[in-house]
mmCIF file of C-alpha atoms in Angstrom:
data_model
loop_
_atom_site.group_PDB
_atom_site.id
_atom_site.type_symbol
_atom_site.label_atom_id
_atom_site.label_comp_id
_atom_site.label_asym_id
_atom_site.label_seq_id
_atom_site.Cartn_x
_atom_site.Cartn_y
_atom_site.Cartn_z
ATOM 1 C CA UNK A 15 96.003 108.272 122.909
ATOM 2 C CA UNK A 16 98.046 105.185 122.285
ATOM 3 C CA UNK A 17 96.839 102.597 119.801
ATOM 4 C CA UNK A 18 97.072 98.929 120.780
ATOM 5 C CA UNK A 19 99.314 96.789 118.630
ATOM 6 C CA UNK A 20 99.980 93.076 118.992
ATOM 7 C CA UNK A 21 103.422 91.540 119.340
ATOM 8 C CA UNK A 22 103.462 90.449 115.693
ATOM 9 C CA UNK A 23 102.431 93.953 114.605
ATOM 10 C CA UNK A 24 105.269 95.475 116.655
ATOM 11 C CA UNK A 25 107.723 93.036 115.049
ATOM 12 C CA UNK A 26 106.635 94.194 111.591
ATOM 13 C CA UNK A 27 107.107 97.856 112.502
ATOM 14 C CA UNK A 28 110.695 97.512 113.693
ATOM 15 C CA UNK A 29 111.963 98.372 110.218
ATOM 16 C CA UNK A 30 110.862 101.174 107.939
ATOM 17 C CA UNK A 31 108.250 100.232 105.317
ATOM 18 C CA UNK A 32 108.711 101.473 101.743
ATOM 19 C CA UNK A 33 105.579 102.044 99.648
ATOM 20 C CA UNK A 34 106.006 101.489 95.910
ATOM 21 C CA UNK A 35 104.059 102.368 92.790
ATOM 22 C CA UNK A 36 102.003 99.606 91.189
ATOM 23 C CA UNK A 37 103.275 98.491 87.771
ATOM 24 C CA UNK A 38 99.812 97.444 86.443
ATOM 25 C CA UNK A 39 98.263 100.750 87.524
ATOM 26 C CA UNK A 40 101.031 102.755 85.854
ATOM 27 C CA UNK A 41 100.707 100.727 82.642
ATOM 28 C CA UNK A 42 96.925 101.199 82.656
ATOM 29 C CA UNK A 43 97.343 104.933 83.258
ATOM 30 C CA UNK A 44 99.880 105.285 80.467
ATOM 31 C CA UNK A 45 97.652 103.348 78.059
ATOM 32 C CA UNK A 46 94.626 105.439 78.991
ATOM 33 C CA UNK A 47 96.440 108.750 78.478
ATOM 34 C CA UNK A 48 97.982 107.608 75.170
ATOM 35 C CA UNK A 49 94.522 106.672 73.874
ATOM 36 C CA UNK A 50 93.080 110.014 75.045
ATOM 37 C CA UNK A 51 95.944 111.925 73.409
ATOM 38 C CA UNK A 52 95.423 110.023 70.134
ATOM 39 C CA UNK A 53 91.667 110.665 70.147
ATOM 40 C CA UNK A 54 92.252 114.366 70.749
ATOM 41 C CA UNK A 55 94.841 114.433 67.958
ATOM 42 C CA UNK A 56 92.218 112.999 65.607
ATOM 43 C CA UNK A 57 89.773 115.674 66.788
ATOM 44 C CA UNK A 58 92.399 118.333 66.015
ATOM 45 C CA UNK A 59 92.923 116.965 62.513
ATOM 46 C CA UNK A 60 89.193 116.778 61.785
ATOM 47 C CA UNK A 61 88.440 120.287 63.117
ATOM 48 C CA UNK A 62 90.449 121.974 60.373
ATOM 49 C CA UNK A 63 88.288 125.053 59.933
ATOM 50 C CA UNK A 64 87.294 125.558 63.586
ATOM 51 C CA UNK A 65 90.181 127.391 65.257
ATOM 52 C CA UNK A 66 88.794 127.276 68.792
ATOM 53 C CA UNK A 67 88.114 123.521 68.475
ATOM 54 C CA UNK A 68 91.681 122.912 67.389
ATOM 55 C CA UNK A 69 93.049 124.951 70.302
ATOM 56 C CA UNK A 70 90.914 123.227 72.921
ATOM 57 C CA UNK A 71 91.618 119.721 71.584
ATOM 58 C CA UNK A 72 95.333 120.509 71.242
ATOM 59 C CA UNK A 73 95.532 121.817 74.828
ATOM 60 C CA UNK A 74 93.835 118.747 76.258
ATOM 61 C CA UNK A 75 95.841 116.488 73.926
ATOM 62 C CA UNK A 76 99.104 117.969 75.192
ATOM 63 C CA UNK A 77 97.912 117.527 78.767
ATOM 64 C CA UNK A 78 97.067 113.872 78.086
ATOM 65 C CA UNK A 79 100.454 113.324 76.408
ATOM 66 C CA UNK A 80 102.204 114.895 79.411
ATOM 67 C CA UNK A 81 100.296 112.629 81.831
ATOM 68 C CA UNK A 82 101.172 109.576 79.697
ATOM 69 C CA UNK A 83 104.834 110.647 79.746
ATOM 70 C CA UNK A 84 104.743 110.937 83.558
ATOM 71 C CA UNK A 85 103.320 107.410 83.870
ATOM 72 C CA UNK A 86 105.912 105.987 81.475
ATOM 73 C CA UNK A 87 108.751 107.830 83.225
ATOM 74 C CA UNK A 88 107.601 106.485 86.592
ATOM 75 C CA UNK A 89 107.678 102.947 85.141
ATOM 76 C CA UNK A 90 111.419 103.436 84.679
ATOM 77 C CA UNK A 91 111.781 104.211 88.391
ATOM 78 C CA UNK A 92 109.503 101.450 89.652
ATOM 79 C CA UNK A 93 112.232 100.082 91.953
ATOM 80 C CA UNK A 94 112.428 103.304 93.995
ATOM 81 C CA UNK A 95 109.745 103.764 96.649
ATOM 82 C CA UNK A 96 107.216 106.588 96.396
ATOM 83 C CA UNK A 97 107.727 107.194 100.107
ATOM 84 C CA UNK A 98 108.890 105.367 103.218
ATOM 85 C CA UNK A 99 106.880 105.102 106.414
ATOM 86 C CA UNK A 100 109.186 104.860 109.412
ATOM 87 C CA UNK A 101 109.492 105.609 113.089
ATOM 88 C CA UNK A 102 110.899 109.075 112.388
ATOM 89 C CA UNK A 103 108.098 110.017 109.988
ATOM 90 C CA UNK A 104 107.308 110.003 106.289
ATOM 91 C CA UNK A 105 110.277 110.181 103.907
ATOM 92 C CA UNK A 106 109.451 110.999 100.274
ATOM 93 C CA UNK A 107 111.390 110.092 97.117
ATOM 94 C CA UNK A 108 113.047 113.520 97.001
ATOM 95 C CA UNK A 109 114.556 112.987 100.470
ATOM 96 C CA UNK A 110 112.033 115.160 102.306
ATOM 97 C CA UNK A 111 111.388 113.880 105.832
ATOM 98 C CA UNK A 112 108.283 115.000 107.692
ATOM 99 C CA UNK A 113 108.525 113.937 111.351
ATOM 100 C CA UNK A 114 105.398 112.512 112.988
ATOM 101 C CA UNK A 115 105.308 115.235 115.643
ATOM 102 C CA UNK A 116 105.100 117.916 112.919
ATOM 103 C CA UNK A 117 102.195 116.311 111.037
ATOM 104 C CA UNK A 118 99.018 118.136 111.983
ATOM 105 C CA UNK A 119 96.710 116.326 109.553
ATOM 106 C CA UNK A 120 97.284 113.253 107.401
ATOM 107 C CA UNK A 121 94.387 112.223 105.169
ATOM 108 C CA UNK A 122 93.748 110.072 102.106
ATOM 109 C CA UNK A 123 91.324 111.667 99.643
ATOM 110 C CA UNK A 124 89.348 109.617 97.124
ATOM 111 C CA UNK A 125 88.325 112.072 94.424
ATOM 112 C CA UNK A 126 85.267 111.283 92.328
ATOM 113 C CA UNK A 127 83.027 113.044 89.864
ATOM 114 C CA UNK A 128 79.373 112.001 89.931
ATOM 115 C CA UNK A 129 80.305 108.668 91.480
ATOM 116 C CA UNK A 130 83.114 107.916 89.026
ATOM 117 C CA UNK A 131 86.515 107.656 90.777
ATOM 118 C CA UNK A 132 88.979 110.021 89.123
ATOM 119 C CA UNK A 133 91.907 110.082 91.499
ATOM 120 C CA UNK A 134 93.443 109.518 94.904
ATOM 121 C CA UNK A 135 95.626 111.878 96.837
ATOM 122 C CA UNK A 136 97.481 112.052 100.137
ATOM 123 C CA UNK A 137 97.184 115.421 101.886
ATOM 124 C CA UNK A 138 99.552 116.174 104.739
ATOM 125 C CA UNK A 139 99.351 119.397 106.730
ATOM 126 C CA UNK A 140 102.411 120.261 108.784
ATOM 127 C CA UNK A 141 103.475 122.965 111.196
ATOM 128 C CA UNK A 142 106.918 123.200 109.578
ATOM 129 C CA UNK A 143 107.957 126.394 107.774
ATOM 130 C CA UNK A 144 109.571 124.326 105.026
ATOM 131 C CA UNK A 145 108.088 122.388 103.177
ATOM 132 C CA UNK A 146 104.910 124.290 102.580
ATOM 133 C CA UNK A 147 102.236 123.932 105.223
ATOM 134 C CA UNK A 148 100.471 121.400 102.984
ATOM 135 C CA UNK A 149 102.110 118.535 101.101
ATOM 136 C CA UNK A 150 100.111 116.817 98.351
ATOM 137 C CA UNK A 151 101.052 113.472 96.787
ATOM 138 C CA UNK A 152 99.348 111.564 93.980
ATOM 139 C CA UNK A 153 98.250 108.175 95.244
ATOM 140 C CA UNK A 154 96.322 106.742 92.301
ATOM 141 C CA UNK A 155 99.120 104.378 91.255
ATOM 142 C CA UNK A 156 100.299 103.290 94.715
ATOM 143 C CA UNK A 157 100.261 99.625 95.699
ATOM 144 C CA UNK A 158 98.272 100.301 98.869
ATOM 145 C CA UNK A 159 94.759 101.542 99.557
ATOM 146 C CA UNK A 160 93.738 104.444 101.743
ATOM 147 C CA UNK A 161 92.835 102.205 104.680
ATOM 148 C CA UNK A 162 96.191 100.407 104.483
ATOM 149 C CA UNK A 163 98.045 103.724 104.297
ATOM 150 C CA UNK A 164 96.285 105.185 107.336
ATOM 151 C CA UNK A 165 96.723 101.948 109.332
ATOM 152 C CA UNK A 166 100.410 101.915 108.418
ATOM 153 C CA UNK A 167 100.822 105.523 109.564
ATOM 154 C CA UNK A 168 99.033 104.759 112.847
ATOM 155 C CA UNK A 169 101.234 101.702 113.438
ATOM 156 C CA UNK A 170 104.474 103.638 112.954
ATOM 157 C CA UNK A 171 103.375 106.778 114.718
#
């Protein structure tokens, strides 16, 4: 089934469209994970005689520090696109190209826990032997929403 697109829409889709990470979202994520890591460090210090408490808080503290590091590292590469939507398909930052004809399923997942949004993810299922049959990408810090992403994919497909 072919999707109708206006003349102005077709003009916009003549060139590939890069999708970038959002600077404010990355800064907010880094700040959040730094605060969580600091709180868990305080919990570790205060739980001096409870070995299991120290281990649990330290494990989650290291995880929070790692997530903060990933956000800060991505801020250094803010000028490079997370992926590019083009006529050939989706091209990711590592150079991986997934052609449109090989994409079996392309969905945007809003993850929430008891109504509280905790993350966004792009799930792409392909019929290619390499990459894996399912490609997952974090989408929490992208500049576009799920509706914009899916409309963009439909326009270029």
